[in-house]
Amino acid sequence: MNNETLSENTPILVEKSGPLHGSVTVSGAKNSALKLMAACLLAPGTFTLRNVPMIADVKWMSELLEHMGASISFNENELTINVPETLTPEAPYELVERMRASIVVLGPLLARFGTARVSVPGGDDFGHRPIDMHLRGLEELGAEFTTSHGYIQATSTGLTGTRVLLEFPSVGATENLLMAAVLAEGTTIIDNAAREPEISDLADFLNRMGAQISGAGRSIITIDGVNELHPVEHTVIPDRIEAATYLAALGIAGGEIEIEQARADHMDMMIRKLGEMGMSVSPTVNGLKAAAPERLKSVDISTLPYPGVATDYKPLFVAMLSVADGVGIVTENIFAGRFRYADELARIGADIRVEGHHAVVRGLPSLSGAPVRAHDIRAGAALVVAGLAAEGETRISDAHHISRGYQDLVGNLSSLGAKISYS
Ligand code: UD1
């Protein structure tokens, strides 16, 4: 892995651009790769993961697995993970604090070793993100938890399958429960499970390892526990949020592009909404092709669990609405306080009024470049694409947030004709 790129915190400079033309290829999905890496903890031996994005979050998850005793090597986008017979089942503060998704090691560690010590994840820019559903579900399978000095100590004398009803279709809780239940005694049913494509990718991976999971991608997942699992090779699904980022860039700058590897069937609602805004997006043999009019039309957007509009797409929609024709109301239903980037968009002239879970976005014909700050991955991406419609220069600092989730956003947008570079 190229550490020079990963530690890159050089600001990104964007200038008014368009129309965009050409083709880009999306990487493997970050939100899938991280969970597949955690799932490797379920069996000793050598795993191969292909199409793994070379991003900071993957590097941090590697560090976490290495801390436990696994050895990992990278060859371009292929990751080889060697998991020993015995591990130190611990996720320390320094690593969990950097990346909340580390919490998904809890399920596999409990399942395989009957014990885990994991730092309590803190808050982040999306506000407080509890893990009560993860813990409650695992308790229902027979785990016990105590918390002291900022660590969760988990133990179990053997997990037993049962019906777990989730209060909300949490992605992380569904993943933790899946990875715990595969080695539990008997049958587990996860009711009100998350249905995201990344859940199906994880279930495919686990089934290939010897697990017996049916129903992934639907609300009720059934897992028949098995005694042991074995290592496999697997190719990570494409990143639908990265694909959505190029579509948003196109919507703002205009033009016609192809996005290789993107899966239209993972992005139905996004594509429908873009259609309402005046874009055409259709599948090709290898991905998607898309065209945008000179100016988008405004629509209302409401985030929901999959197959609804993903909360990760929302900053991209807010950026598009900032320059669309009309007024759009954006409602956040998944996370509290996920509108912080609206203040940054306002710095480049966007007209956005935030009221609690809602943002009212009045589209303007163009924006006005200024220095702005990326607070998280998707907020950073939204600033980048909004900069394509801003006169003058938009300079995005704290760009390291962007490299947490994108292997080469600057290079890819630049190859489509966007005026973008590291400053
Ligand atoms: C994952 C994604 C993130 C995406 C989110 C929703 C990764 C690494 N991250 O996050 O990019 O935005 O899904 O699609 O895959 N909640 C609780 N208690 C819990 C668990 C969750 O109250 O125990 C709440 C959260 O605070 C939030 C909602 O449920 O309001 C959804 O969270 P969840 O689906 O769990 O998101 P993550 O898995 O953290």
Tab-separated table of N, CA, C and O in Angstrom, residues 2 26 63 99 114 120 123 133 135 202 208 216 227 234 237 240 307-308 341 343 378:
chain	number	residue	atom	x	y	z
A	2	ASN	N	0.418	2.227	-0.736
A	2	ASN	CA	1.212	3.439	-0.852
A	2	ASN	C	0.933	4.394	0.313
A	2	ASN	O	-0.041	5.121	0.338
A	26	VAL	N	-14.907	2.189	-10.871
A	26	VAL	CA	-15.051	2.284	-9.411
A	26	VAL	C	-14.266	1.179	-8.730
A	26	VAL	O	-14.098	0.082	-9.263
A	63	GLU	N	-4.291	-2.891	10.229
A	63	GLU	CA	-3.517	-2.716	11.470
A	63	GLU	C	-4.202	-3.393	12.643
A	63	GLU	O	-3.557	-3.990	13.505
A	99	MET	N	-11.470	4.454	13.701
A	99	MET	CA	-12.448	3.901	12.756
A	99	MET	C	-13.507	3.096	13.504
A	99	MET	O	-13.262	1.995	13.979
A	114	GLY	N	-14.908	-17.048	22.024
A	114	GLY	CA	-15.729	-16.930	23.239
A	114	GLY	C	-15.307	-15.777	24.126
A	114	GLY	O	-15.746	-15.659	25.265
A	120	VAL	N	-14.790	0.903	23.594
A	120	VAL	CA	-16.120	1.462	23.306
A	120	VAL	C	-15.958	2.547	22.250
A	120	VAL	O	-15.184	3.481	22.441
A	123	GLY	N	-18.052	9.058	19.688
A	123	GLY	CA	-18.914	9.706	18.700
A	123	GLY	C	-18.092	10.120	17.490
A	123	GLY	O	-16.892	9.883	17.432
A	133	MET	N	-27.812	-2.005	19.885
A	133	MET	CA	-28.442	-3.114	19.137
A	133	MET	C	-27.459	-4.255	18.889
A	133	MET	O	-27.839	-5.420	18.895
A	135	LEU	N	-25.012	-5.081	20.934
A	135	LEU	CA	-24.797	-5.780	22.202
A	135	LEU	C	-26.026	-6.589	22.589
A	135	LEU	O	-25.927	-7.747	22.997
A	202	LEU	N	-21.291	-9.903	2.354
A	202	LEU	CA	-20.755	-10.578	3.536
A	202	LEU	C	-21.340	-11.997	3.651
A	202	LEU	O	-20.608	-12.956	3.929
A	208	ARG	N	-19.493	-19.068	1.385
A	208	ARG	CA	-18.380	-19.717	0.707
A	208	ARG	C	-17.406	-20.331	1.711
A	208	ARG	O	-16.746	-21.319	1.446
A	216	ALA	N	-30.172	-13.292	3.024
A	216	ALA	CA	-29.428	-12.027	3.063
A	216	ALA	C	-29.883	-11.141	1.916
A	216	ALA	O	-30.089	-11.619	0.790
A	227	ASN	N	-20.018	-26.004	12.664
A	227	ASN	CA	-18.944	-26.178	13.656
A	227	ASN	C	-17.686	-25.410	13.311
A	227	ASN	O	-16.971	-24.943	14.185
A	234	HIS	N	-12.201	-14.213	-2.540
A	234	HIS	CA	-13.458	-13.491	-2.786
A	234	HIS	C	-13.158	-12.150	-3.456
A	234	HIS	O	-12.136	-11.529	-3.170
A	237	ILE	N	-17.608	-6.508	-3.839
A	237	ILE	CA	-18.550	-5.821	-4.746
A	237	ILE	C	-18.110	-4.371	-4.984
A	237	ILE	O	-17.415	-3.788	-4.149
A	240	ARG	N	-20.881	1.433	-4.433
A	240	ARG	CA	-22.013	2.197	-4.995
A	240	ARG	C	-21.921	3.669	-4.606
A	240	ARG	O	-22.423	4.547	-5.301
A	307	PRO	N	-33.752	-0.483	0.477
A	307	PRO	CA	-33.373	0.131	-0.787
A	307	PRO	C	-33.719	1.614	-0.923
A	307	PRO	O	-33.751	2.133	-2.035
A	308	GLY	N	-33.971	2.305	0.179
A	308	GLY	CA	-34.220	3.751	0.111
A	308	GLY	C	-32.949	4.503	-0.255
A	308	GLY	O	-31.891	3.910	-0.455
A	341	TYR	N	-21.788	19.761	6.893
A	341	TYR	CA	-21.149	20.243	5.667
A	341	TYR	C	-21.969	21.347	5.001
A	341	TYR	O	-21.473	22.032	4.102
A	343	ASP	N	-22.855	24.111	6.239
A	343	ASP	CA	-22.181	25.394	6.522
A	343	ASP	C	-21.019	25.612	5.563
A	343	ASP	O	-20.722	26.735	5.161
A	378	ARG	N	-17.909	11.654	3.085
A	378	ARG	CA	-18.916	12.029	2.076
A	378	ARG	C	-19.129	13.536	2.028
A	378	ARG	O	-19.426	14.091	0.971
